[in-house]
Structure formats: structure tokens, C-alpha cells
Short mmCIF file of C-alpha atoms and ligand atoms in Angstrom, two decimals:
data_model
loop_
_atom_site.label_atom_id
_atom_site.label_comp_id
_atom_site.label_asym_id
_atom_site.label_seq_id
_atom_site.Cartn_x
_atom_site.Cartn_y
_atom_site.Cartn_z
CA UNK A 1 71.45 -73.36 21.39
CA UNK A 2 72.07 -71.97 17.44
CA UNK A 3 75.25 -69.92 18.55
CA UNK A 4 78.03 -70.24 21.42
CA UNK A 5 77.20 -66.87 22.25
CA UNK A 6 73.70 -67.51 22.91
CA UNK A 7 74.85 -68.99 26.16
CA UNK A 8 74.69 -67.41 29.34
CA UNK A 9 78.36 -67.17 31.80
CA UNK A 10 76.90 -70.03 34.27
CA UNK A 11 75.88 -72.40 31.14
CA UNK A 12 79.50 -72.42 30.08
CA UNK A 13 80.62 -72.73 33.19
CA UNK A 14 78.02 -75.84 33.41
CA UNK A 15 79.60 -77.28 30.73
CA UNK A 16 83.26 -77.27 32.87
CA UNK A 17 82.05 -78.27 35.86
CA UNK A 18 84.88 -81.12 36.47
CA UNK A 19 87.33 -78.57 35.12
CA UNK A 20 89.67 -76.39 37.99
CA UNK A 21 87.28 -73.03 38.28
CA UNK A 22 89.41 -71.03 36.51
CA UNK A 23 88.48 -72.74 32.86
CA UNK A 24 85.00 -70.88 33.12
CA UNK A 25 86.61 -67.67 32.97
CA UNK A 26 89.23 -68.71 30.64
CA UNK A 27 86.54 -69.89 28.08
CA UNK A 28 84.41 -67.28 28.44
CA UNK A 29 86.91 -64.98 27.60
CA UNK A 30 88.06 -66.55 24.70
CA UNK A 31 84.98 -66.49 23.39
CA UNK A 32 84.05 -62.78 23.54
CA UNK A 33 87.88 -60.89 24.20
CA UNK A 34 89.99 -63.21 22.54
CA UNK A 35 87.24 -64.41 20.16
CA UNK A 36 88.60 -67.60 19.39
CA UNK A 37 86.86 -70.82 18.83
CA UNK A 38 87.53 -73.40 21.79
CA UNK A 39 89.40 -75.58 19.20
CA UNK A 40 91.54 -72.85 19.28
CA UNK A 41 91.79 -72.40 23.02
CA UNK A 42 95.53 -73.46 23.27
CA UNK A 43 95.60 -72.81 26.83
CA UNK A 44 93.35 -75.36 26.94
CA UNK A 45 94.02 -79.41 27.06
CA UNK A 46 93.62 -80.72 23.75
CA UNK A 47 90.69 -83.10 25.15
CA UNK A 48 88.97 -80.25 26.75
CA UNK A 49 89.16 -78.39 24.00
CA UNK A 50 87.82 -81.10 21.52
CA UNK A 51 84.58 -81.69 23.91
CA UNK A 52 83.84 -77.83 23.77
CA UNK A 53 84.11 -77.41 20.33
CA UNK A 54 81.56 -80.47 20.08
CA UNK A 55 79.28 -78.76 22.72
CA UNK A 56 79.64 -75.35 21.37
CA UNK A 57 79.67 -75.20 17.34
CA UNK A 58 79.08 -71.79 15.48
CA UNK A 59 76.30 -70.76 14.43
CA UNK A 60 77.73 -69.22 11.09
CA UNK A 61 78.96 -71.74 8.14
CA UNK A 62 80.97 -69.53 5.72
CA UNK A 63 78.93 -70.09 2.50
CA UNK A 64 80.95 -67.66 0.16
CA UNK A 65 83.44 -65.20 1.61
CA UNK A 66 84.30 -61.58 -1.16
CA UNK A 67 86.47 -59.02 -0.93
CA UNK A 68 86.29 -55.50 -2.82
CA UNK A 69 87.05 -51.97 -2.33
CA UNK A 70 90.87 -53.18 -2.63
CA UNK A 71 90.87 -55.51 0.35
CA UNK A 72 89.02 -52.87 2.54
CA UNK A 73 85.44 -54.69 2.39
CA UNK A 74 84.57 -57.97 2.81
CA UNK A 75 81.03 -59.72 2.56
CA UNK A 76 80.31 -63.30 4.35
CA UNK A 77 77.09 -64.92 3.16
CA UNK A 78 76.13 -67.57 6.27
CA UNK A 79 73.85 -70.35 6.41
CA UNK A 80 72.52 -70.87 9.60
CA UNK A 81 71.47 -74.58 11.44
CA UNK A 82 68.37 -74.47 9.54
CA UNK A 83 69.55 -73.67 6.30
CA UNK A 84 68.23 -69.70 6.80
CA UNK A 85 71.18 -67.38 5.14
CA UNK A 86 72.19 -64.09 6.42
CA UNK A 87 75.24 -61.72 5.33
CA UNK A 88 77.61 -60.00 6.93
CA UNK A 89 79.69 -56.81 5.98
CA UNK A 90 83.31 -55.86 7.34
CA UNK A 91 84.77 -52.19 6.31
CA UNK A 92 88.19 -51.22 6.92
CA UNK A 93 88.17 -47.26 6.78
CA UNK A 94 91.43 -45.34 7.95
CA UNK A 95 90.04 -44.27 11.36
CA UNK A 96 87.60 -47.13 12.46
CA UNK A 97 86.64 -50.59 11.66
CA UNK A 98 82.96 -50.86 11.41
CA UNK A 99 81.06 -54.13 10.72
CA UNK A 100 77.43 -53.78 10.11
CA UNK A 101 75.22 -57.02 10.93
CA UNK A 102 72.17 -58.46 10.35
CA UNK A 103 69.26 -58.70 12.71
CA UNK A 104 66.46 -60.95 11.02
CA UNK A 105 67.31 -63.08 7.82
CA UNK A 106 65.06 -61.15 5.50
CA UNK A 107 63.02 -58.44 6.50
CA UNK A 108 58.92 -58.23 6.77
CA UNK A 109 59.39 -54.38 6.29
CA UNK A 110 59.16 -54.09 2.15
CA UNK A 111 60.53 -51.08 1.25
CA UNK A 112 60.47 -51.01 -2.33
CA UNK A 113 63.99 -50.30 -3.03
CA UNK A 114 65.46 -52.69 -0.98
CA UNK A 115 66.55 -56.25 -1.74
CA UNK A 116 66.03 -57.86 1.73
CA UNK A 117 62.47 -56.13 1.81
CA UNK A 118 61.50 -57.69 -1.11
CA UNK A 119 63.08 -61.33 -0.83
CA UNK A 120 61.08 -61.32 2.44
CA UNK A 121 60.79 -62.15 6.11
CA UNK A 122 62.48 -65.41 7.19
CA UNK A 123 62.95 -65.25 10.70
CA UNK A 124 64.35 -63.54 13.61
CA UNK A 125 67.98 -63.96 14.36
CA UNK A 126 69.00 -65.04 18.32
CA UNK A 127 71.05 -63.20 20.01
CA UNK A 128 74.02 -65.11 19.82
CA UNK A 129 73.51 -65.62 15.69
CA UNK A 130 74.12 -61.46 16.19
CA UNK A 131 76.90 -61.27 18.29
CA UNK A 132 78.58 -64.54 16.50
CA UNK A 133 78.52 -61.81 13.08
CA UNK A 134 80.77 -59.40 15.24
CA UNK A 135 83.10 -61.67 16.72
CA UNK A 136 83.70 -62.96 13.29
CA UNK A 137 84.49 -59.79 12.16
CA UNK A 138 86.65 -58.87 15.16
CA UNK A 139 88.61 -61.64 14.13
CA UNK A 140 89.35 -60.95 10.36
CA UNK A 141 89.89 -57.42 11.39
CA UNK A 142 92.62 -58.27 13.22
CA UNK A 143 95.89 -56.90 14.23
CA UNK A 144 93.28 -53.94 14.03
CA UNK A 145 90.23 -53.47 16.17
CA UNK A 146 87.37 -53.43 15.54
CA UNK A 147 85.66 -50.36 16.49
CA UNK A 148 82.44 -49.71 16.01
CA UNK A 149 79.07 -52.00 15.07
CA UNK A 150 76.32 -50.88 12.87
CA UNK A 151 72.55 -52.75 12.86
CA UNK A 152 72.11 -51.82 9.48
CA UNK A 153 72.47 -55.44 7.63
CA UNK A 154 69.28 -57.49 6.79
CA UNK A 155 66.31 -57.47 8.85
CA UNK A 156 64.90 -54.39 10.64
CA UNK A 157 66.45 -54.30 14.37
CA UNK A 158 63.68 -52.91 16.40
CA UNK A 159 61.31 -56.17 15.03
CA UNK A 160 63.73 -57.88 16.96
CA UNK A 161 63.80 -55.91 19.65
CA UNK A 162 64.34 -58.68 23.21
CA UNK A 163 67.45 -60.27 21.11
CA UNK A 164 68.72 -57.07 19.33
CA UNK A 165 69.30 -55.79 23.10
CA UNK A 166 70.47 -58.58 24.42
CA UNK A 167 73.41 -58.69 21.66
CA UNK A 168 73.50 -55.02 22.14
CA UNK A 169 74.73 -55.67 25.95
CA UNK A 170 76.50 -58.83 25.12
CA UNK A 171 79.03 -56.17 23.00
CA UNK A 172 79.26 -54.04 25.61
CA UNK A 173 79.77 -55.86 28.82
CA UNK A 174 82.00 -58.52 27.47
CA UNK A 175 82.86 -57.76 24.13
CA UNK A 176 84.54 -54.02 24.83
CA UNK A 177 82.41 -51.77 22.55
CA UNK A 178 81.20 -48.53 24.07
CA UNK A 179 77.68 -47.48 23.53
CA UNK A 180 78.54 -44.52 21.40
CA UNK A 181 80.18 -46.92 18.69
CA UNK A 182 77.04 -49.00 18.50
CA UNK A 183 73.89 -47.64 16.31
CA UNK A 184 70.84 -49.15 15.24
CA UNK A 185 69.44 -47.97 12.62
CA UNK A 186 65.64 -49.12 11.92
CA UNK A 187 62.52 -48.03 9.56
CA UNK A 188 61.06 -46.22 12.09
CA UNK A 189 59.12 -48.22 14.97
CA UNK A 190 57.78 -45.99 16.92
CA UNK A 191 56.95 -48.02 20.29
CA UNK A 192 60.88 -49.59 19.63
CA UNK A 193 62.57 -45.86 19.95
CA UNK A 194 60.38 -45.31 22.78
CA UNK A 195 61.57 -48.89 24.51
CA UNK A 196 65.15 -47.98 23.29
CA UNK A 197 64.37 -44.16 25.14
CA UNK A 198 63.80 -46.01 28.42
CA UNK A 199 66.84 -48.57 28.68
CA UNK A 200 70.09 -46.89 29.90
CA UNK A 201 73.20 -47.78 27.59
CA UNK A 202 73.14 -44.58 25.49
CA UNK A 203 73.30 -46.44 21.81
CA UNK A 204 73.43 -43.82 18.40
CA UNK A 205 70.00 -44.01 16.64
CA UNK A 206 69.83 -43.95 12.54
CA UNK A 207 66.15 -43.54 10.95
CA UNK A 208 66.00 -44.39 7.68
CA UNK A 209 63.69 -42.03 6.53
CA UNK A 210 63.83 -40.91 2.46
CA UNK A 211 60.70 -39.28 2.78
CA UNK A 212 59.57 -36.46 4.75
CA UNK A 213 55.94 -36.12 3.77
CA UNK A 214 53.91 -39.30 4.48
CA UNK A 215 51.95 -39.08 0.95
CA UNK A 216 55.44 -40.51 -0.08
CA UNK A 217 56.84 -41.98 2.79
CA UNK A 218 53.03 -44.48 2.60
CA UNK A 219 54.58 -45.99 -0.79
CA UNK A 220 58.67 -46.46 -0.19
CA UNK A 221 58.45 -47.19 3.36
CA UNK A 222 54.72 -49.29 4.08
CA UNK A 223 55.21 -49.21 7.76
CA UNK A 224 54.46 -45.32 7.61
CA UNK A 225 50.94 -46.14 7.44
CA UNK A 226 51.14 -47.51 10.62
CA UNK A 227 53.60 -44.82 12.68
CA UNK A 228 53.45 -42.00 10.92
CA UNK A 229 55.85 -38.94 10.45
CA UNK A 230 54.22 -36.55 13.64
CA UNK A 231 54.62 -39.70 15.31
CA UNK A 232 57.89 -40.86 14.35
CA UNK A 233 59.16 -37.51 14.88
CA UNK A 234 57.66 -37.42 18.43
CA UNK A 235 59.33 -41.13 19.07
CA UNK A 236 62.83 -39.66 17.91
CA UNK A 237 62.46 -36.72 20.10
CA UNK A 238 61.78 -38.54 23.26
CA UNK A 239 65.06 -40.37 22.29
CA UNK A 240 67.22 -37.80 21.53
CA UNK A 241 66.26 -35.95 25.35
CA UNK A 242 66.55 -39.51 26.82
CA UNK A 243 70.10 -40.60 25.34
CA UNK A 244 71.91 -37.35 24.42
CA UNK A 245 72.62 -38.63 21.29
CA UNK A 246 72.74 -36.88 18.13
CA UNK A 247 70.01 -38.42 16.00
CA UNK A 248 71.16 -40.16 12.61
CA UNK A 249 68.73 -39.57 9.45
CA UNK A 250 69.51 -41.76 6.45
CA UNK A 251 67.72 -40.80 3.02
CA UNK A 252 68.69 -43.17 -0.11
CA UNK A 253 68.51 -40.33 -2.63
CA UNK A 254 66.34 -42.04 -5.89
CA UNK A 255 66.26 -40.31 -9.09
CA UNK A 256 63.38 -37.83 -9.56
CA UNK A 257 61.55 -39.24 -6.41
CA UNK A 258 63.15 -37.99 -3.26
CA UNK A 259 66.24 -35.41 -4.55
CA UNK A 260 63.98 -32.24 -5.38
CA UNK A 261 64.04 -29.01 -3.56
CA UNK A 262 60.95 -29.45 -2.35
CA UNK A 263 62.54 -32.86 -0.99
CA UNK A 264 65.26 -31.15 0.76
CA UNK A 265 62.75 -28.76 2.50
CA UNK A 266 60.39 -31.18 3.66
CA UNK A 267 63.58 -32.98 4.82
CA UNK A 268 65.04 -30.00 6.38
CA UNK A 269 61.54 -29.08 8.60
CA UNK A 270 61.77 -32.16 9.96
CA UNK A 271 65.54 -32.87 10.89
CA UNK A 272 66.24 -29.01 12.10
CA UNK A 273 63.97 -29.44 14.99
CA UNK A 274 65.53 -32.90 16.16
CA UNK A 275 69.20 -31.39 15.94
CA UNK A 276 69.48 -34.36 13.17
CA UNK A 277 72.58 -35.34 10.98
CA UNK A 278 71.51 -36.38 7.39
CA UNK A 279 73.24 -39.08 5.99
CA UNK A 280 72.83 -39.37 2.37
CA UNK A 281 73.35 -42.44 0.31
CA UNK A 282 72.62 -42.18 -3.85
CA UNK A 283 70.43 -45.46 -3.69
CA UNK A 284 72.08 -48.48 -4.76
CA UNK A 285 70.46 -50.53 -7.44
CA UNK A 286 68.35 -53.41 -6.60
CA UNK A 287 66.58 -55.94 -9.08
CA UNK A 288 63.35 -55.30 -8.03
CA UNK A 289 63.17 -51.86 -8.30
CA UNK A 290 64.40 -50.55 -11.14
CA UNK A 291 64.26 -46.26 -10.28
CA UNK A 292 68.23 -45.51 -10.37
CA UNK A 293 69.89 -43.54 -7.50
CA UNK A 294 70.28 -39.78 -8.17
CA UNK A 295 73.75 -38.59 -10.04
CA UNK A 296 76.45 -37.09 -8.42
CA UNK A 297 75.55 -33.82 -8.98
CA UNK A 298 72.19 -33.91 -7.74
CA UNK A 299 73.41 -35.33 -4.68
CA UNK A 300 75.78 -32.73 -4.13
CA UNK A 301 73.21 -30.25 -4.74
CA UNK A 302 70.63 -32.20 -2.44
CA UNK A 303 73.47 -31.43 0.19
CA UNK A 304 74.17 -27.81 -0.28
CA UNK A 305 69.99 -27.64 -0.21
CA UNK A 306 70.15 -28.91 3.18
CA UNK A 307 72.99 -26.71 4.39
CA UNK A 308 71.62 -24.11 3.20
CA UNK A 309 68.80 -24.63 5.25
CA UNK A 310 71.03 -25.40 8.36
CA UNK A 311 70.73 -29.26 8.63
CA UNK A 312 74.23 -31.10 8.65
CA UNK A 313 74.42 -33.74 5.52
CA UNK A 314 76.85 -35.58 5.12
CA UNK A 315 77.39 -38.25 1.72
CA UNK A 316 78.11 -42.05 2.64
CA UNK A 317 80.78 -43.04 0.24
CA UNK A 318 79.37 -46.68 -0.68
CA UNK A 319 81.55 -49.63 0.01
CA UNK A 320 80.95 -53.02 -1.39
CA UNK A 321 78.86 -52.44 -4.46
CA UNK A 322 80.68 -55.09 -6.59
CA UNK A 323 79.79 -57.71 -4.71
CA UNK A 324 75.89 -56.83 -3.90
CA UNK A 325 77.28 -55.82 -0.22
CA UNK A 326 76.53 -51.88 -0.40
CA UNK A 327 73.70 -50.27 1.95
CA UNK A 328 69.80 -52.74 0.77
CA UNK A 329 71.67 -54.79 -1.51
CA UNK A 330 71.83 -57.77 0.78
CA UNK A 331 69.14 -60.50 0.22
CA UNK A 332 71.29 -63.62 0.80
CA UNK A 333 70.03 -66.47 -1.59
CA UNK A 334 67.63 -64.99 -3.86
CA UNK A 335 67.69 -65.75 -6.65
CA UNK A 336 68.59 -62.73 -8.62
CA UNK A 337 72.22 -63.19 -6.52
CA UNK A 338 73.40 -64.03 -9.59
CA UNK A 339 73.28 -60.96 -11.61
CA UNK A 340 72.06 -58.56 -13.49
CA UNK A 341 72.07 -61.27 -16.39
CA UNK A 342 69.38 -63.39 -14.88
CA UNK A 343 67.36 -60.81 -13.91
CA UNK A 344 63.63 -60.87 -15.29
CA UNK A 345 63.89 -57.79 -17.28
CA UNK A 346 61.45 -55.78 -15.54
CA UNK A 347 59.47 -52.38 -16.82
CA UNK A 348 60.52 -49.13 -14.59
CA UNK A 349 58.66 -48.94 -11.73
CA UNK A 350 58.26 -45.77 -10.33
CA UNK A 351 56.62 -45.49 -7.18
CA UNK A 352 52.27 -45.29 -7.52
CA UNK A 353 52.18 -42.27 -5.76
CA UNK A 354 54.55 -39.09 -6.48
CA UNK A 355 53.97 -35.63 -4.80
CA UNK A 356 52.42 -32.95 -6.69
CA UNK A 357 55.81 -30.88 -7.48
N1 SAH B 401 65.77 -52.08 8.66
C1 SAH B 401 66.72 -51.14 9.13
C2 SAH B 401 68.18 -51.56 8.93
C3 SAH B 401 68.54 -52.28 7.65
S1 SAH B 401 68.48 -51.34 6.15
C4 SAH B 401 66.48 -49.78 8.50
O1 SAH B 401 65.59 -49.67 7.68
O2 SAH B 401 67.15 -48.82 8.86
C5 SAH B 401 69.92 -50.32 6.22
C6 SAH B 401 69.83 -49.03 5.44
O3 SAH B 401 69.94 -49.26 4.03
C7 SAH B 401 68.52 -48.31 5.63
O4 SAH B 401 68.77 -46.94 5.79
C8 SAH B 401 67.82 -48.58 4.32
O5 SAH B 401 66.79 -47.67 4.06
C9 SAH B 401 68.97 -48.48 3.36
N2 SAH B 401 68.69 -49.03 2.03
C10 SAH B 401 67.86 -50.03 1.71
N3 SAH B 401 67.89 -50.26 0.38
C11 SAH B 401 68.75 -49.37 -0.14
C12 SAH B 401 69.22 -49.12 -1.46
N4 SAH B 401 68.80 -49.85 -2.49
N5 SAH B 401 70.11 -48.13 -1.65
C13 SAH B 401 70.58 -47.41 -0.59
N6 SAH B 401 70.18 -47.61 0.67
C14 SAH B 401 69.27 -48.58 0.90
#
């Protein structure tokens, strides 16, 4: 079992079985309302509490634990039973506390500009590994609560699909979290939306997209060879009638590759139709990929393009970019963690294939 929370109600209870009946419940809910470890279980006998911490430990060992953004962010870097290492990202805003988690430590996507892409795929997370991230969180967050959970960390969610969901309504049956402040954001897997379009919590849906025509999309984002944009496009549909959810589109905006006019109208034709918000983030640097993120100006310009074409874009203010914690940057023990100064100094790449402009 790699995480408390990967156990089911009636397997803790198992584990009390010469205990009064009331214990069950009392664990279990410290655990997922109270989220406290059992050692921590005061209401508990000091021997009882002592064999469940034995029978239950974390998942998560606290490898390195930073704080930027003034306090407001922090970053955990895990290692896991077998040595796998996954981060973790807390942000403290003035309306909500959002912690955004990862779902497979690394990721077998490989979008070029993203660190986890190109560290890798290690494996899939369990379920509990993923809610063990968020009760973490809930924890530091405290006296404030946490509000909302974002699938946006390492890994791509919908490759993970049985244990994503389980976590998913492991948050929302015992953990308090309403559907509408849980979103998954994924690459675009287009039998995934259409699974995620059948089940019945209502979550929000992000697709990172960054390129609207697939001539482009083929080279940033390789699974677009496989599920295409008419298809993708279809997918989100179907889960936009099915949820009644306003559709998320995030585009990393990268210097002279995805911020041109004809960018924003490509983008435009195909978020207008899905009633889509654009989210757009100036793309964070990575090692391997060494195209910068747009300047401000361009990305306030890349805005007013969309507007003017009636899409609603909004611009992510990044959090966490000290400490290699802001949106792609996590890839938890490469080994160009450790700067900018050991980096191979690389030639720019620029992606093989650039539209005709
Ligand atoms: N695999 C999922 C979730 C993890 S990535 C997905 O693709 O959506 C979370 C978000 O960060 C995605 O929108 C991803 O495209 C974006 N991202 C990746 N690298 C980035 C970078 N270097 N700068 C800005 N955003 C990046």
C-alpha cells in the first residue's frame, strides 16, 4: 500500500478491528478532514496510535521544501517508496488556495518546452500518492483552506486515468472539495475527455493547447499526431454539453512561434465555437529548450488579438519561478535541477517545423 490514502474505509477499519467501532470513523476522518497523521491522532491512545502510524506510513518523504513569491508559494520535492520523485506546488492567492499536483512522476508526453516531458516517463502515481499531495497541502495551508486542486503538476492526468479518478472522488466525498474547484488539465487525450464526458462529478477541463493548426501543434505537442485538432475539438465539445463546464484553453505563449496574429486567429476559430476561456502563460524557461517566452507586450497584444475576436483571455501571473516551481518547470531530480550554471550550453532550438507566416 504506497500511501495511507490508498486504502479503502473497510481496510482501515480492518486494521482496528479490536478497537470500540467508533475508532474506524475517528481515523478515517483524521486522515482526510482533519488530515493529520495517526501519530498525531491525540484522541487516540498513545499505543494505538504508535501501531497505526507503523501500519500506515506516508507515502511522501519531504526531500527539499522552498518558499518564494514572499511566503505565498511553496514547492515540496518527494521521494516516493521506490526512490521515484515527484513535486508538489502550494499557492496562497487572496481569494483561494490552490495546490496543483502531480499525476505520473515524469511524463511520456514530450512536449518540447517542458521539463517533465523531457526528463521522461517514470511511472504512474496511485491514487493515494495523489491525494497524499493535497492533504499535505491542506495542512500547510492551514488556518486557511484550501480551496481548490489543479492536475496540472508532472505527469499528464488522463494517462492515468483509473487512479486520477479515483483521487478525483477521494477529494470530493471525503476530503470536502466540490467538483467545480477541481480541474484537470491534460495534452489533449481524446478517448480520456470522452471517459471524463461520461462520469457524473462535473470536474473543470484545461487543454493545453499552444497550437491551433496541427502543422505546429505535430512538433510542440507529439501526441497531436495521434488525436488531432478536428478531433480534439470534437472530444472537448462532447465535454463541454456533458458537464456544463466552461472549457479551459492554456497556450504557453513562445517567442516568434505561437504569439503572431495569425496565432491568435487560428486560436480564436477554434476556442469561439467551444465557448472557451484562454489562459495565457508567457512560457517559462526550461533547459532543454532554449526558445524564450514572448515579452510582455506581445502578450498583452496576443490578448487584445483574442478579444478582439471575441474569445475571453485571460494572463496567468506565474508563481514560483525562482525555485523551478512555475507552470513545466517541474522535473524533480534531473539533473539540470541545479541551475542554469550546469546546464550543457545548448544551441537555440527552434521548433523543425514553423508555419508559413
Ligand atoms: N500534462 C498535462 C498537465 C501538466 S502540464 C497538460 O499538458 O496539461 C501543466 C501545464 O503547463 C500545461 O498547460 C503545459 O502545457 C504547461 N507548460 C509546460 N511547460 C511549460 C513551460 N515551459 N512554460 C509554460 N507552461 C508550460
Amino acid at each position: 500500500m504506497p500511501s495511507p490514502y490508498d486504502m479503502t474505509r473497510e481496510e482501515v477499519a480492518a486494521l482496528l478491528e479490536d478497537e470500540p467501532p467508533y475508532r474506524a470513523r475517528q481515523v478515517w476522518e483524521g486522515l482526510h478532514t482533519r488530515v493529520r497523521r495517526p501519530e498525531e491522532m491525540t484522541e487516540l491512545p498513545a499505543g494505538l496510535r504508535g501501531r497505526l502510524a507503523e501500519a500506515m506510513p506516508p507515502a511522501l518523504t519531504e526531500q527539499t521544501r522552498q518558499r518564494a513569491d514572499d511566503g505565498e508559494t511553496t514547492k515540496w520535492l518527494w521521494t516516493l517508496h521506490d526512490g521515484a520523485r515527484i513535486e508538489t506546488v502550494l499557492m496562497r492567492y487572496t481569494d483561494r488556495v490552490t495546490v496543483c499536483v502531480s499525476t505520473q512522476a515524469g511524463c511520456a508526453m514530450a512536449c518540447q518546452f517542458c521539463a517533465t516531458g523531457q526528463a521522461g516517463f517514470g511511472r504512474q502515481l496511485s491514487q493515494g500518492e495523489i491525494v497524499e499531495q493535497v492533504a499535505v497541502a491542506m495542512r500547510a495551508a492551514e488556518p486557511r483552506r484550501l480551496s481548490n486542486v489543479v492536475f496540472m503538476g508532472m505527469g499528464e492526468p488522463l494517462a492515468n486515468y483509473d487512479r486520477v479518478w479515483a483521487a478525483v472522488e477521494r477529494l470530493h466525498a471525503e476530503m470536502g472539495l466540490s467538483a467545480r474547484h477541481l480541474t484537470l488539465s491534460t495534452v489533449g487525450i481524446v478517448p480520456g475527455i470522452r471517459r471524463l464526458a461520461a462520469e457524473t462529478l462535473p470536474v473543470n477541463l484545461a487543454v493545453s493547447l499552444h497550437a491551433a493548426n496541427d502543422e505546429l501543434r505535430d512538433e510542440l505537442v507529439p501526441i497531436n499526431r495521434r488525436y488531432p485538432l478536428a478531433d480534439l475539438a470534437a472530444a472537448c465539445a462532447e465535454y463541454v454539453t456533458a458537464s456544463g463546464r466552461r472549457l479551459s484553453i492554456e497556450w504557453a505563449l513562445i517567442d516568434g512561434v505561437n504569439d503572431r496574429e495569425r496565432d491568435a486567429a487560428e486560436l480564436a476559430a477554434f476556442a469561439r465555437p467551444l465557448g472557451a476561456h484562454v489562459n495565457l502563460i508567457p512560457l517559462n524557461p526550461t533547459p532543454g529548450y532554449a526558445v524564450v517566452g514572448s515579452p510582455p507586450a506581445r502578450v498583452r497584444l496576443f490578448r487584445d488579438l483574442l478579444g478582439a475576436r471575441r474569445v475571453n483571455a485571460t494572463i496567468r501571473v506565474t508563481r514560483g519561478v525562482e525555485i523551478d516551481a512555475a507552470c513545466g518547470q517541474l522535473a524533480a531530480g534531473a539533473a539540470h535541477r541545479a541551475g542554469s550554471t550546469d546546464a550543457p550550453a545548448e544551441p537555440v532550438r527552434l521548433p523543425r517545423v514553423l508555419p508559413a507566416r
